[in-house]
Coordinates of C-alpha atoms and ligand atoms in Angstrom, one line a residue:
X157 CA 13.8 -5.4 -27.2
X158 CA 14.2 -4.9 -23.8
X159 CA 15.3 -8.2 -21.5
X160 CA 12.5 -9.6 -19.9
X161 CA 13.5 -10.3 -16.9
X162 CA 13.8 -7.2 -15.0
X163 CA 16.5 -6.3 -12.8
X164 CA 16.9 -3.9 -9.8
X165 CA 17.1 -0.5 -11.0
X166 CA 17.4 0.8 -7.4
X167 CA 17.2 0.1 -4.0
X168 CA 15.1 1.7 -0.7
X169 CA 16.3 0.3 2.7
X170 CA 13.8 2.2 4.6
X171 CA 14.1 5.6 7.1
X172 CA 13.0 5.4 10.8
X173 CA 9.8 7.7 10.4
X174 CA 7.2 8.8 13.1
X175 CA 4.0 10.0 11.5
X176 CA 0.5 10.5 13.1
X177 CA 0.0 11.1 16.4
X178 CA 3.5 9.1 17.4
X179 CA 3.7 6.4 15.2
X180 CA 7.3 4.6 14.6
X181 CA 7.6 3.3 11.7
X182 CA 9.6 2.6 8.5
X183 CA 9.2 4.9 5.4
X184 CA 10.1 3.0 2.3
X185 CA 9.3 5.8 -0.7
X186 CA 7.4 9.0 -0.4
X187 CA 7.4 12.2 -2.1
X188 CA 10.5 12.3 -2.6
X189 CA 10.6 9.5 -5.1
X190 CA 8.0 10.9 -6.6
X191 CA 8.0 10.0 -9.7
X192 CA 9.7 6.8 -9.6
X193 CA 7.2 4.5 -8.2
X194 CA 4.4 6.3 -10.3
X195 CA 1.5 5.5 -9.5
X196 CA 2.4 4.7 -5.8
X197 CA 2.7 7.1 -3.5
X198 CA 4.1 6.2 -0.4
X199 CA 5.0 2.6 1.3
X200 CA 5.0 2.5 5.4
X201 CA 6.0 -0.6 7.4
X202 CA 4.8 -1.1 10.8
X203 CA 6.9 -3.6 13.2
X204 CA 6.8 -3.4 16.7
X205 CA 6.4 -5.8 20.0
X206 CA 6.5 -2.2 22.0
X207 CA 2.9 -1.0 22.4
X208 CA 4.5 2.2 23.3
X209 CA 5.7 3.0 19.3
X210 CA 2.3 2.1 18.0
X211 CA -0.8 2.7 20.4
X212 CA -1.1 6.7 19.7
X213 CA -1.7 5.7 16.3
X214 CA -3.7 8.2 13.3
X215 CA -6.6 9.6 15.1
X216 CA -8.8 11.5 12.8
X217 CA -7.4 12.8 9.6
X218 CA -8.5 13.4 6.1
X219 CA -7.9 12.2 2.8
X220 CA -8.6 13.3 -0.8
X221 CA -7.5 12.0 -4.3
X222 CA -5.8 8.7 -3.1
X223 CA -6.5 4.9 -2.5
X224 CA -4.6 3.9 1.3
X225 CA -4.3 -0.1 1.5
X226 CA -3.5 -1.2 4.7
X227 CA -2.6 -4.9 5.3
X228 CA -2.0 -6.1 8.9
X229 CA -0.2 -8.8 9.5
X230 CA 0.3 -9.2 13.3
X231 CA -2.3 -7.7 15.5
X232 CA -5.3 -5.2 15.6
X233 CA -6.0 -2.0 13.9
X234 CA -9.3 -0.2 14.8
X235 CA -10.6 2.3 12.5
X236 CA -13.6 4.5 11.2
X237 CA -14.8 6.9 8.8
X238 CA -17.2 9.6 7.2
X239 CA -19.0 6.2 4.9
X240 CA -20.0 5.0 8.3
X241 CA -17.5 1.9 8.5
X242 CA -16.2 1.0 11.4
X243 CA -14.4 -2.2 13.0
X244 CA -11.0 -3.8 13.4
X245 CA -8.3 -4.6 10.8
X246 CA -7.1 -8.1 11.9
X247 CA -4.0 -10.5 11.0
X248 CA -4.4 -11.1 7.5
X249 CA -6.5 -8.8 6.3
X250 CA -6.8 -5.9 4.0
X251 CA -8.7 -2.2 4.2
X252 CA -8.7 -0.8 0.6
X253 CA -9.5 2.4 0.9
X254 CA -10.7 5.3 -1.9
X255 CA -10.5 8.5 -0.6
X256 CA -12.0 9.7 -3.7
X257 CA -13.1 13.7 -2.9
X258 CA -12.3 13.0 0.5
X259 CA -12.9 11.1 3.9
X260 CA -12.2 11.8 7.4
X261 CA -11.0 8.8 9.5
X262 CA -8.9 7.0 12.3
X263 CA -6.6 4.2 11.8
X264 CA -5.8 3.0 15.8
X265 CA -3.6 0.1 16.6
X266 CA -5.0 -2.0 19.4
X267 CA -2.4 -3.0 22.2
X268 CA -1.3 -6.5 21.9
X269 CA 0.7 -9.3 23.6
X270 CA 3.0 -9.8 20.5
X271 CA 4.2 -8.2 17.5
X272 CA 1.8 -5.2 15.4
X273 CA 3.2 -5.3 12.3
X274 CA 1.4 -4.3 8.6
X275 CA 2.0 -1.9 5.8
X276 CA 0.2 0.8 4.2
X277 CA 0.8 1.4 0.7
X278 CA -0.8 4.3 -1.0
X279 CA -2.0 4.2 -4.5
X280 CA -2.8 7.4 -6.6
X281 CA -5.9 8.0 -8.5
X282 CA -5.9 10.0 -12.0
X283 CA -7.3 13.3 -12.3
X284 CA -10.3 12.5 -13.7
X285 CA -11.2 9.8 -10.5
X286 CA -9.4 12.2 -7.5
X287 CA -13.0 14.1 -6.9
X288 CA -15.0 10.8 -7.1
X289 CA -17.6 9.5 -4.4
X290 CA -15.5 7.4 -2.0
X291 CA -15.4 3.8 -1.4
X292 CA -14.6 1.0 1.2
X293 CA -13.3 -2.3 0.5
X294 CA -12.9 -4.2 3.8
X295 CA -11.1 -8.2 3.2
X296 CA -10.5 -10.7 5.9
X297 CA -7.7 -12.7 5.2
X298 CA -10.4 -15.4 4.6
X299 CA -11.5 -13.2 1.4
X300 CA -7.6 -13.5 -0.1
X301 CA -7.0 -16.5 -1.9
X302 CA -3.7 -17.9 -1.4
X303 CA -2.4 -20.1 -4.4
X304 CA 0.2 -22.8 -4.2
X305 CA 2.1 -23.5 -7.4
X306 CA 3.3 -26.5 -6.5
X307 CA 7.0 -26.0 -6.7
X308 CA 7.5 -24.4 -3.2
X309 CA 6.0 -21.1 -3.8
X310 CA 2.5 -20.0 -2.0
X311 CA 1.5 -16.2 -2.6
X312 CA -1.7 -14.6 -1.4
X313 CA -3.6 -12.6 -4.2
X314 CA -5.4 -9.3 -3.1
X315 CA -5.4 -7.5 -6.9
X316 CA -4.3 -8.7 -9.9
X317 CA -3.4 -12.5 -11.0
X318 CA -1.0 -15.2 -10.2
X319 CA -0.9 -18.7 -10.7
X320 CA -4.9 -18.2 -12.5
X321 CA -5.9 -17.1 -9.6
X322 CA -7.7 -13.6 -9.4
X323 CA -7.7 -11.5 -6.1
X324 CA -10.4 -9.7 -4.8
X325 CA -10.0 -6.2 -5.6
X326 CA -10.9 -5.2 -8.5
X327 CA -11.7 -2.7 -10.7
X328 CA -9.1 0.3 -9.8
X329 CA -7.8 2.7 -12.5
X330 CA -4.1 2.0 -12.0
X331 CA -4.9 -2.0 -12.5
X332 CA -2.6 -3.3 -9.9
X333 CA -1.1 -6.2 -9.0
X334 CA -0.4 -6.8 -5.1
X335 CA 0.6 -10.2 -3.3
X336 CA 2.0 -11.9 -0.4
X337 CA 4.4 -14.2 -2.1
X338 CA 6.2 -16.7 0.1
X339 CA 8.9 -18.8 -1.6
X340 CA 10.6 -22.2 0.5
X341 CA 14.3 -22.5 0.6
X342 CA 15.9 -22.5 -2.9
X343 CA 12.9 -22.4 -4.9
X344 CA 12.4 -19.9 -7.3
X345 CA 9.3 -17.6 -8.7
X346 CA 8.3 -16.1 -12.0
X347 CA 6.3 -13.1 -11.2
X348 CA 4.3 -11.3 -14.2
X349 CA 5.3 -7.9 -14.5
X350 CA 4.3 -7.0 -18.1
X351 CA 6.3 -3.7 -20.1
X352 CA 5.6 -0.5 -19.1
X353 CA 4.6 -1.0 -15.6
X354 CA 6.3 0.0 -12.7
X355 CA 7.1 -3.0 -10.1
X356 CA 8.9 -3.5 -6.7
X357 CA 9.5 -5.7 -4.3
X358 CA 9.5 -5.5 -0.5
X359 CA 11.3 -8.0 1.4
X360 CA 9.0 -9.0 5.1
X361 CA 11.3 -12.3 5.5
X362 CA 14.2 -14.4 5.0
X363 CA 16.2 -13.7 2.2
X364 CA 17.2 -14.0 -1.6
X365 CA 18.2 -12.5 -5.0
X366 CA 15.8 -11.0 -7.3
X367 CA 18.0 -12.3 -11.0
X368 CA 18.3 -10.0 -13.7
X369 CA 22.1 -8.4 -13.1
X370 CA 21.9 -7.8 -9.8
X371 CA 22.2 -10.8 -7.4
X372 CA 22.9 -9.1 -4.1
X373 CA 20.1 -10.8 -1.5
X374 CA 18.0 -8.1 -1.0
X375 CA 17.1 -8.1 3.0
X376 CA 13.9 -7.9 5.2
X377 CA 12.8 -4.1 5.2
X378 CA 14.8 -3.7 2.2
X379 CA 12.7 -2.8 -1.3
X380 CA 13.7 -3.2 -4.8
X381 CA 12.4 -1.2 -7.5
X382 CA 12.4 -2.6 -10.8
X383 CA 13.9 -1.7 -14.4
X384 CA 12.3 -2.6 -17.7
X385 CA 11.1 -6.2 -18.7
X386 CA 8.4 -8.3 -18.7
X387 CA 8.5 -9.8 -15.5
X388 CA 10.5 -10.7 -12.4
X389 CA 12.2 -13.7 -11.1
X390 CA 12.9 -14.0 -7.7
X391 CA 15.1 -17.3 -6.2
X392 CA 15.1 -17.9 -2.2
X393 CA 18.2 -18.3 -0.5
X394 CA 18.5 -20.9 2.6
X395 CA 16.2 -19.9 5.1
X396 CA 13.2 -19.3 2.3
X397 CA 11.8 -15.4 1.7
X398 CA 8.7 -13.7 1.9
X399 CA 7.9 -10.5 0.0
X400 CA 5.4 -8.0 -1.1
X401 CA 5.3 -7.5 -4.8
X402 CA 3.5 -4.8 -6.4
X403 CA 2.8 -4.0 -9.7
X404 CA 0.3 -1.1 -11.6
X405 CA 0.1 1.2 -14.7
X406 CA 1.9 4.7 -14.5
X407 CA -0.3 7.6 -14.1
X408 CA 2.1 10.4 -15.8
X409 CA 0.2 12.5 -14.6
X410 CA 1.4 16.0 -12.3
X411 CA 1.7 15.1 -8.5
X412 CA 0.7 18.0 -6.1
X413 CA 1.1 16.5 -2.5
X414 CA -0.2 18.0 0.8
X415 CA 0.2 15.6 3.5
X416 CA -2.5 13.1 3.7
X417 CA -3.7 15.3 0.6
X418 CA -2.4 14.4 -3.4
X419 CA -3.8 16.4 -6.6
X420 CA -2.8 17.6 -9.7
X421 CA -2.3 20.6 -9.0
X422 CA -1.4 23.3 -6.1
X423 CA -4.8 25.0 -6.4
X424 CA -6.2 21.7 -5.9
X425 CA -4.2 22.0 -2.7
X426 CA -5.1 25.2 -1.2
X427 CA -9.1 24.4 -2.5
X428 CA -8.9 21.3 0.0
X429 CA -8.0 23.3 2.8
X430 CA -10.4 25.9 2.4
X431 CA -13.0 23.2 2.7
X432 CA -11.4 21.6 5.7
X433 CA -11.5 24.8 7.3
X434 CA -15.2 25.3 6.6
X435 CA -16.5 22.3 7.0
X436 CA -17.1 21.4 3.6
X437 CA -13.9 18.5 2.6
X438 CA -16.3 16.2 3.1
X439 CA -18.8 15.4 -0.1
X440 CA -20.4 11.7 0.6
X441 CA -21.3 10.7 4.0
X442 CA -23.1 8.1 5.9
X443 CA -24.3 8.6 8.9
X444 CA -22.9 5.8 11.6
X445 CA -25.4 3.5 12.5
X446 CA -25.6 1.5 15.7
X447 CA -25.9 -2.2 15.1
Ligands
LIG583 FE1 -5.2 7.5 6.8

């Protein structure tokens, strides 16, 4: 039997990344741990009060086989794409994004008096969805229900269920699980995490232990990746924490990775390119209308 609470199996402070056309930022996993967080792909964190490290932002760049979740949660991000969607990203809210066979679009951060901070998690699809018709899921944070248990914990639900509650997205092969848990100081949370899925952590705030073996505080930036077990138990140290958690089904499935670009296989790879070169990546598109 394996214990059901799950300890820390390993832990990902983060490396100072710039990606797009200039973007600092904080790369948590990527291909490298490929396959450890099976089925995710990749976690960025954005946090900056200096326009300069975010403004030149991802100007127009594909995608194919992947889901990219961005979730903002200081400031603006303005983006588009080949469905025709376009508009702002604001505090709070969450772009879920299918590539499917494969999208072309911008993701610009909008200057701002304060802080632009968010995340972008990417989510594989299985072979059998990669060369799917694409799909747009666009949430305000008034579309993300935010549960309070009653005993000092609060966590907003985009996918998956906590507390009864059921979040928004739905209906995505890997079945994930992703909320916004914030827990006051010294309360502690029971988080489903059932056998056989993979599950971290990422800490955005304060601080505290994640039980199971290994009760080091884990810190803000800091992700834990969880062992085996049925779920995860988390207890907030003095000044409270807030965290990402993340659950979803392992793929198994063989990873061939191109940049903003994930298939089975390398042919897959080299295919895509060939069709970006021609003009022919791009299988579903809406025209952009006015409104
Ligand atoms: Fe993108």
């Amino acid at each position: 039997m394996p214990e059901p609470i799950r300890s820390i199996s390993q832990r990902f402070p983060g490396v100072p990344t710039i990606e797009g056309a200039g973007v600092r930022l904080r790369r948590t996993f990527a291909n490298r741990e490929v396959p450890l967080f099976d089925p995710f792909l990749l976690l960025d964190s954005f946090g900056s009060s200096r326009p300069e490290d975010y403004l030149a932002g991802f100007p127009w760049h594909p995608h194919r086989g992947i889901e990219t979740v961005t979730y903002v949660l200081d400031g603006r991000v303005e983006h588009g794409d080949t469905l025709g969607n376009s508009g702002v990203i604001g505090a709070g809210d969450v772009q879920w994004m299918n590539s499917g066979s494969g999208i072309i679009h911008q993701e610009m951060p909008q200057r701002t008096d304060g802080p632009m901070a968010g995340f972008q998690l990417w989510v594989n699809l299985p072979a059998r969805e990669k060369m799917s018709a694409p799909a747009y899921r666009g949430l305000t944070g008034r579309d993300i229900p935010e549960v309070s248990t009653g005993d000092g914990v609060r966590a907003k639900v985009v996918a998956g269920t906590f507390g009864g509650v059921e979040g928004p997205v739905r209906g995505i092969p890997v079945d994930p699980t992703y909320l916004d848990v914030r827990v006051d100081p010294g309360a502690t949370v029971e988080l489903p995490a059932g056998p056989g899925r993979t599950a971290f952590a990422h800490a955005i705030e304060g601080a505290g232990s994640f039980d199971g073996g290994d009760p080091a505080p884990v810190a803000p930036g800091e992700t834990a990746l969880f062992g085996p077990g049925s779920r995860v138990r988390f207890r907030a140290g003095d000044a409270g924490g807030r965290f990402l958690f993340v659950t979803g089904r392992p793929l198994h499935e063989p990873v061939a990775w191109y940049g903003p670009i994930v298939m089975n296989r390398n042919d897959e790879l080299v295919e895509a390119m060939r069709e970006l070169d021609r003009g022919e990546f791009v299988k579903h598109r809406r025209p952009i209308v006015e409104e």
